[in-house]
Short mmCIF file of C-alpha atoms in Angstrom, two decimals:
data_model
loop_
_atom_site.label_atom_id
_atom_site.label_comp_id
_atom_site.label_asym_id
_atom_site.label_seq_id
_atom_site.Cartn_x
_atom_site.Cartn_y
_atom_site.Cartn_z
CA MET A 13 -9.01 7.88 16.18
CA SER A 14 -5.52 6.19 14.96
CA ASN A 15 -3.98 8.26 12.68
CA SER A 16 -0.33 7.02 13.52
CA ILE A 17 1.74 4.35 12.72
CA GLY A 18 5.10 3.24 13.76
CA THR A 19 6.82 3.05 17.13
CA ILE A 20 10.53 4.90 16.45
CA PHE A 21 9.77 5.74 12.60
CA ARG A 22 6.48 7.16 12.78
CA LEU A 23 4.15 8.65 10.49
CA THR A 24 0.86 10.96 11.57
CA THR A 25 -1.42 11.52 8.62
CA PHE A 26 -3.72 14.48 8.19
CA GLY A 27 -6.49 15.77 5.53
CA GLU A 28 -9.32 14.63 3.27
CA SER A 29 -9.98 13.93 -0.34
CA HIS A 30 -11.95 17.32 -1.02
CA GLY A 31 -10.09 19.42 1.60
CA VAL A 32 -7.46 21.97 1.24
CA ALA A 33 -4.61 19.48 1.43
CA ILE A 34 -3.43 16.17 2.54
CA GLY A 35 0.11 15.80 4.56
CA GLY A 36 1.62 14.31 7.45
CA VAL A 37 4.68 14.41 10.19
CA VAL A 38 7.21 11.97 10.05
CA ASP A 39 8.93 11.47 13.43
CA GLY A 40 12.16 9.10 14.20
CA MET A 41 13.61 9.65 10.88
CA PRO A 42 17.45 9.00 11.29
CA ALA A 43 19.67 12.23 10.99
CA GLY A 44 22.05 12.95 8.24
CA VAL A 45 20.30 11.18 5.26
CA ASP A 46 20.29 12.65 1.92
CA ILE A 47 16.95 13.62 1.12
CA ASP A 48 16.22 13.06 -2.69
CA ILE A 49 13.45 15.27 -3.30
CA SER A 50 13.13 14.15 -6.92
CA PHE A 51 13.07 10.28 -5.58
CA ILE A 52 10.14 11.34 -3.28
CA GLN A 53 8.12 12.93 -6.03
CA GLN A 54 8.71 9.99 -8.30
CA GLU A 55 7.06 7.72 -5.54
CA LEU A 56 4.25 9.98 -5.16
CA ASN A 57 3.94 10.17 -8.95
CA ARG A 58 3.54 6.23 -9.24
CA ARG A 59 0.47 6.79 -7.09
CA ARG A 60 -1.00 9.77 -8.72
CA PRO A 61 -4.29 9.63 -10.38
CA GLY A 62 -4.72 10.04 -14.18
CA GLN A 63 -2.07 7.91 -15.17
CA SER A 64 -3.52 6.00 -17.76
CA SER A 65 -7.17 4.91 -19.20
CA ILE A 66 -7.67 2.33 -16.56
CA THR A 67 -7.33 4.81 -13.63
CA THR A 68 -9.22 7.61 -12.27
CA SER A 69 -9.34 10.57 -14.71
CA ARG A 70 -9.33 13.19 -11.54
CA SER A 71 -5.95 15.41 -12.73
CA GLU A 72 -3.77 16.24 -9.53
CA SER A 73 -0.18 17.18 -9.82
CA ASP A 74 0.45 15.84 -6.22
CA ARG A 75 3.37 18.24 -5.74
CA VAL A 76 5.02 17.53 -2.09
CA GLU A 77 6.27 20.46 0.14
CA LEU A 78 8.71 19.43 2.54
CA LEU A 79 8.12 21.77 5.62
CA SER A 80 10.43 21.01 8.17
CA GLY A 81 13.10 18.47 9.49
CA VAL A 82 15.63 18.89 6.39
CA PHE A 83 18.56 21.29 6.10
CA GLU A 84 20.85 21.69 3.38
CA GLY A 85 19.41 18.46 1.65
CA LYS A 86 20.01 16.31 4.51
CA SER A 87 17.34 15.17 7.57
CA THR A 88 18.15 16.61 10.88
CA GLY A 89 16.49 14.31 13.16
CA ALA A 90 13.57 16.51 13.71
CA PRO A 91 10.09 15.79 12.46
CA ILE A 92 9.61 16.12 8.67
CA GLY A 93 6.41 17.83 7.99
CA PHE A 94 4.87 17.64 4.73
CA ILE A 95 2.05 18.61 2.43
CA VAL A 96 0.38 17.99 -0.76
CA TYR A 97 -2.47 20.62 -1.69
CA ASN A 98 -5.28 19.32 -3.37
CA GLU A 99 -6.30 21.00 -6.84
CA ASN A 100 -8.99 19.49 -8.90
CA GLN A 101 -11.81 18.39 -6.86
CA HIS A 102 -15.15 18.11 -8.19
CA SER A 103 -17.24 18.01 -4.80
CA SER A 104 -20.82 18.67 -6.58
CA ASP A 105 -20.22 15.08 -8.12
CA TYR A 106 -20.99 13.69 -4.79
CA ASP A 107 -24.16 16.05 -3.86
CA ASN A 108 -26.45 13.19 -4.62
CA MET A 109 -24.72 11.13 -1.91
CA ARG A 110 -25.00 13.51 0.78
CA ASP A 111 -27.98 11.46 2.30
CA VAL A 112 -27.45 8.05 1.02
CA PHE A 113 -25.55 5.32 1.73
CA ARG A 114 -23.37 3.89 -0.97
CA PRO A 115 -23.07 0.01 -0.69
CA SER A 116 -19.78 -1.67 0.51
CA HIS A 117 -18.42 1.93 1.74
CA ALA A 118 -17.59 3.45 4.80
CA ASP A 119 -20.83 5.92 4.88
CA PHE A 120 -22.98 3.75 6.90
CA THR A 121 -20.36 2.69 9.41
CA TYR A 122 -18.84 6.29 9.87
CA GLN A 123 -22.37 8.01 9.98
CA HIS A 124 -23.24 5.58 12.75
CA LYS A 125 -20.17 5.95 14.92
CA TYR A 126 -19.69 9.73 14.66
CA GLY A 127 -22.87 10.97 13.67
CA ILE A 128 -21.31 13.21 10.96
CA ARG A 129 -19.35 12.08 7.72
CA ASP A 130 -17.51 13.77 4.72
CA TYR A 131 -19.57 12.52 1.65
CA ARG A 132 -17.34 14.36 -0.77
CA GLY A 133 -15.22 11.67 -2.31
CA GLY A 134 -15.53 9.66 1.06
CA GLY A 135 -13.61 12.32 2.98
CA ARG A 136 -10.87 10.73 5.45
CA THR A 137 -11.79 7.20 3.76
CA SER A 138 -10.72 8.08 0.62
CA ALA A 139 -7.87 6.18 -0.94
CA ARG A 140 -6.46 9.60 -2.04
CA ILE A 141 -5.09 10.13 1.62
CA THR A 142 -2.61 6.98 0.63
CA LEU A 143 -0.39 9.62 -0.75
CA SER A 144 0.87 10.56 2.43
CA ARG A 145 2.07 6.76 3.21
CA CYS A 146 3.96 7.17 -0.10
CA VAL A 147 5.81 10.07 0.84
CA ALA A 148 6.70 8.44 4.10
CA GLY A 149 7.48 5.47 2.60
CA ALA A 150 10.14 7.30 0.54
CA LEU A 151 11.88 8.59 3.18
CA ALA A 152 12.05 5.15 4.55
CA LYS A 153 13.23 3.57 1.28
CA LEU A 154 16.03 6.36 0.91
CA VAL A 155 17.44 5.05 4.52
CA LEU A 156 16.92 1.24 3.64
CA LEU A 157 19.07 1.94 0.80
CA GLN A 158 21.91 2.40 2.94
CA TYR A 159 21.45 -0.88 4.39
CA GLY A 160 21.18 -2.66 1.07
CA ILE A 161 17.28 -3.60 1.63
CA ASN A 162 15.34 -3.23 -1.48
CA ILE A 163 11.25 -3.36 -1.67
CA THR A 164 9.48 -4.05 -4.88
CA ALA A 165 5.68 -4.66 -5.48
CA TYR A 166 3.98 -5.81 -8.44
CA THR A 167 0.61 -6.81 -9.77
CA MET A 168 0.30 -10.66 -9.65
CA GLN A 169 -3.58 -10.95 -10.50
CA VAL A 170 -6.19 -9.02 -11.70
CA GLY A 171 -9.89 -10.85 -11.68
CA ASN A 172 -9.07 -14.40 -12.87
CA ILE A 173 -5.98 -13.48 -14.89
CA SER A 174 -2.74 -14.51 -12.78
CA ILE A 175 1.03 -15.04 -13.25
CA GLY A 176 2.66 -17.45 -11.16
CA CYS A 177 4.04 -16.66 -7.46
CA ASP A 178 7.42 -17.28 -8.03
CA TYR A 179 8.90 -13.97 -8.68
CA ARG A 180 12.19 -15.40 -9.51
CA ASP A 181 10.55 -16.21 -12.73
CA TYR A 182 10.29 -12.54 -14.02
CA ASP A 183 12.18 -9.36 -14.07
CA LEU A 184 10.38 -7.14 -11.79
CA SER A 185 11.70 -4.03 -13.33
CA VAL A 186 9.55 -4.78 -16.43
CA ALA A 187 6.35 -4.02 -13.94
CA GLU A 188 7.11 0.00 -14.24
CA THR A 189 6.87 -0.31 -17.96
CA ASN A 190 2.97 -0.93 -18.32
CA ALA A 191 -0.21 0.35 -16.73
CA VAL A 192 -0.95 -2.55 -14.78
CA ARG A 193 2.50 -2.92 -13.13
CA CYS A 194 2.75 -6.47 -13.92
CA PRO A 195 6.02 -8.07 -15.00
CA ASP A 196 4.65 -10.52 -17.71
CA THR A 197 3.95 -8.21 -20.66
CA VAL A 198 1.56 -10.70 -21.89
CA LYS A 199 -0.73 -10.99 -18.89
CA ALA A 200 -0.18 -7.50 -18.35
CA ALA A 201 -2.03 -6.65 -21.60
CA GLU A 202 -4.77 -9.23 -20.87
CA MET A 203 -5.09 -7.81 -17.28
CA GLU A 204 -5.49 -4.20 -19.08
CA GLU A 205 -8.27 -5.21 -21.52
CA LEU A 206 -9.84 -6.79 -18.58
CA ILE A 207 -9.90 -3.62 -16.62
CA LYS A 208 -10.97 -1.62 -19.46
CA GLU A 209 -13.78 -4.07 -20.24
CA VAL A 210 -15.36 -3.62 -16.52
CA LYS A 211 -14.88 -0.10 -16.61
CA ALA A 212 -16.89 -0.01 -20.07
CA ASP A 213 -19.72 -1.77 -17.84
CA GLY A 214 -19.60 0.57 -14.87
CA ASP A 215 -17.97 -1.84 -12.97
CA THR A 216 -14.77 -2.79 -11.07
CA ILE A 217 -12.47 -5.67 -10.38
CA GLY A 218 -10.08 -6.79 -7.81
CA GLY A 219 -6.94 -8.48 -7.86
CA ILE A 220 -3.57 -9.43 -5.46
CA ILE A 221 -0.26 -7.61 -5.27
CA GLN A 222 2.96 -9.33 -4.35
CA CYS A 223 5.60 -7.69 -2.72
CA VAL A 224 9.34 -9.07 -2.27
CA VAL A 225 11.70 -7.53 0.32
CA ARG A 226 15.35 -8.34 -0.46
CA GLY A 227 18.51 -7.62 1.62
CA CYS A 228 16.49 -7.97 5.09
CA PRO A 229 18.67 -9.12 8.00
CA VAL A 230 18.21 -11.90 10.44
CA GLY A 231 16.21 -10.88 13.51
CA LEU A 232 13.64 -8.04 12.63
CA GLY A 233 10.51 -8.68 14.38
CA SER A 234 9.49 -8.76 18.09
CA PRO A 235 7.81 -12.09 19.56
CA GLU A 236 5.32 -12.43 20.89
CA PHE A 237 2.59 -10.04 19.82
CA ASP A 238 4.56 -7.85 17.44
CA LYS A 239 5.77 -10.80 15.10
CA LEU A 240 7.33 -9.34 11.80
CA HIS A 241 4.49 -11.18 9.66
CA ALA A 242 1.88 -9.64 12.16
CA VAL A 243 3.25 -6.08 11.98
CA LEU A 244 3.45 -6.19 7.87
CA GLY A 245 -0.28 -7.86 8.12
CA LYS A 246 -1.24 -4.75 9.93
CA ALA A 247 0.00 -2.45 7.66
CA MET A 248 -1.19 -3.96 4.73
CA LEU A 249 -4.93 -4.43 5.89
CA SER A 250 -4.86 -0.78 6.99
CA ILE A 251 -4.64 -0.10 3.07
CA ASN A 252 -7.81 0.97 1.62
CA ALA A 253 -9.69 -1.94 -0.16
CA VAL A 254 -7.52 -4.58 1.06
CA LYS A 255 -9.00 -7.64 2.21
CA GLY A 256 -6.45 -10.21 2.61
CA PHE A 257 -2.55 -10.59 3.69
CA GLU A 258 -0.65 -14.10 3.61
CA TYR A 259 3.28 -14.38 3.51
CA GLY A 260 5.53 -17.42 2.32
CA GLU A 261 3.04 -20.06 1.11
CA GLY A 262 0.16 -18.85 2.75
CA PHE A 263 -3.11 -20.60 2.34
CA ALA A 264 -1.93 -22.77 -0.47
CA GLY A 265 0.55 -24.13 1.87
CA VAL A 266 -2.28 -26.13 3.91
CA THR A 267 -2.49 -28.97 1.32
CA GLN A 268 1.17 -29.72 1.95
CA ARG A 269 2.99 -31.91 4.87
CA GLY A 270 5.49 -30.66 7.06
CA SER A 271 8.07 -32.68 5.19
CA GLU A 272 7.38 -30.64 1.99
CA GLN A 273 7.12 -27.10 3.90
CA ASN A 274 9.86 -26.98 6.07
CA ASP A 275 12.82 -24.85 4.74
CA LEU A 276 16.32 -27.04 5.60
CA PHE A 277 19.54 -25.15 6.52
CA CYS A 278 22.74 -24.79 4.47
CA ILE A 279 25.83 -22.78 4.51
CA ASP A 280 26.71 -20.44 1.46
CA SER A 281 29.85 -20.17 -0.54
CA GLU A 282 30.57 -17.21 2.06
CA ASN A 283 29.89 -19.58 5.14
CA ASN A 284 26.45 -17.70 5.87
CA VAL A 285 23.81 -19.93 7.27
CA ARG A 286 20.92 -20.01 4.61
CA MET A 287 17.64 -21.62 3.71
CA GLN A 288 17.21 -24.57 0.75
CA THR A 289 14.17 -23.15 0.15
CA ASN A 290 11.95 -20.42 1.14
CA HIS A 291 8.29 -21.84 1.94
CA SER A 292 8.32 -19.49 5.47
CA GLY A 293 8.49 -16.55 3.18
CA GLY A 294 11.46 -15.07 4.97
CA VAL A 295 10.08 -14.99 8.43
CA GLN A 296 10.37 -17.91 11.20
CA GLY A 297 9.25 -17.58 14.55
CA GLY A 298 8.04 -13.94 13.72
CA LEU A 299 11.48 -12.80 13.08
CA SER A 300 13.32 -12.25 9.61
CA ASN A 301 15.58 -15.21 8.44
CA GLY A 302 17.67 -13.53 6.00
CA GLU A 303 15.62 -14.86 3.09
CA ASP A 304 13.51 -12.85 0.74
CA ILE A 305 10.40 -11.70 2.72
CA VAL A 306 7.39 -12.76 0.25
CA PHE A 307 3.77 -11.55 0.75
CA ARG A 308 0.81 -10.93 -1.07
CA VAL A 309 -2.12 -8.51 -0.41
CA ALA A 310 -5.67 -9.16 -1.62
CA PHE A 311 -7.72 -6.06 -2.89
CA LYS A 312 -11.57 -6.08 -3.55
CA PRO A 313 -13.23 -4.32 -6.39
CA VAL A 314 -13.48 -0.78 -5.83
CA ALA A 315 -17.07 -0.01 -3.91
CA THR A 316 -18.03 2.62 -6.22
CA LEU A 317 -19.91 1.30 -9.59
CA LEU A 318 -21.08 3.85 -12.25
CA ARG A 319 -24.14 2.00 -12.54
CA GLU A 320 -27.49 2.12 -10.55
CA GLN A 321 -27.32 0.31 -7.30
CA PRO A 322 -30.28 -0.17 -4.94
CA THR A 323 -29.66 1.37 -1.10
CA ILE A 324 -31.03 3.11 1.79
CA ASP A 325 -30.60 6.73 2.80
CA LYS A 326 -29.74 8.32 6.27
CA LEU A 327 -33.54 7.76 7.16
CA GLY A 328 -33.79 4.05 6.28
CA ASN A 329 -35.77 4.72 3.16
CA ALA A 330 -35.07 2.50 0.19
CA THR A 331 -33.86 4.33 -2.76
CA THR A 332 -31.10 4.01 -5.62
CA LEU A 333 -27.90 5.46 -6.25
CA LEU A 334 -26.12 6.35 -9.47
CA ALA A 335 -22.44 7.44 -8.50
CA ARG A 336 -21.01 10.24 -10.15
CA GLY A 337 -17.45 11.53 -10.16
CA ARG A 338 -13.96 10.06 -11.18
CA HIS A 339 -13.08 6.57 -9.71
CA ASP A 340 -10.62 3.48 -10.58
CA PRO A 341 -12.29 0.85 -12.29
CA CYS A 342 -9.20 -1.15 -10.65
CA VAL A 343 -7.04 0.03 -7.72
CA LEU A 344 -4.22 -2.34 -7.97
CA PRO A 345 -1.85 -0.28 -10.50
CA ARG A 346 -1.76 2.55 -8.11
CA ALA A 347 -1.76 0.61 -5.02
CA VAL A 348 1.44 -1.13 -5.90
CA PRO A 349 3.68 2.03 -4.58
CA VAL A 350 1.38 1.86 -1.61
CA VAL A 351 2.40 -1.62 -0.41
CA GLU A 352 5.89 -0.66 -1.13
CA ALA A 353 5.48 2.34 1.14
CA MET A 354 3.68 0.45 4.00
CA ALA A 355 6.49 -2.09 3.71
CA ALA A 356 9.42 0.28 3.72
CA MET A 357 8.22 1.87 6.87
CA VAL A 358 7.53 -1.35 8.62
CA ILE A 359 10.58 -2.42 7.70
CA LEU A 360 12.75 0.79 8.66
CA ASP A 361 10.93 0.79 12.07
CA GLU A 362 11.82 -2.87 12.85
CA LEU A 363 15.28 -2.16 12.02
CA LEU A 364 15.29 0.71 14.31
CA ILE A 365 13.58 -1.35 17.36
CA ASP A 366 16.32 -4.31 16.30
CA ARG A 367 18.96 -1.99 17.07
CA CYS A 368 17.80 -1.02 20.51
CA ALA A 369 16.88 -4.72 21.52
CA ARG A 370 19.98 -6.55 20.68
CA LYS A 371 22.44 -7.84 23.16
CA GLU A 372 25.43 -6.01 21.30
CA SER A 373 23.51 -2.57 22.55
CA ILE A 374 23.48 -3.62 26.16
#
């Protein structure tokens, strides 16, 4: 099983939703970086359950403990081990799912492949394990800040309620002021009402998160099979409930002609080569071009519904399932920091790879 991501900056995770703890090991963290534990905790808090009435009511403090790799407040270059203990498991909520396959979950596929599965909250397939990604992403962000690279994600769409794709039309910091994490406060209120509506129906809803990476230098990425957008796509598609990834104009761009899509060159006031437009989303030929990297991630509606559904048991017998437990009616608000974390890990890893690959290093 693949429980690791990254080449130089590498995260390996462990733990299950209803196990003792969740944690990981980050290898390749540069030495001498100031480790701001309060910042790491803040990033975890953004993902933490129980934040508002539109998220799961599971109550977890999600306090992270760093076990190694830090001395006198700085990274030592050694592996950074960390752990977050589970505190509020209600495993009995899942007793009725012991022998039943939940529709659109990993129950059937895991049982078929491994012959065993942890039915309590989905075990290893639970979105709770993404907290390890947030810890590693926070560490990556601390390094990227030294390079002037900033990563911001936000909710762009919930159901059929959407804001415009041009992030420059919004103050993205506003996203952290509402429960949905949308920079348009009017649309955020509409999105919140929609989530409350589907929650009251025992249903769920999906949507789209957009992410912007600013300050990325030219040349990150490794053609041909590790193009920057391909590595970002793999990272995003590894997040629970993700169904799609696109960058730049994405699928919408297929209706335009090349004369409309091409990003023409210009020279800015500081004599730097720039693009007049950014239809490419900051990536050309698989390498970053110095413009903002812009991509979108589509999340499906959460598969666990708090209403009765027809299904089958392990023996193939038809039955019904009424799920219990505490679940998100919409994953997007808590997925925003996860998207940022995955982007941070990828960009830092590619930055470290780039330092090894450039002609100046020879």
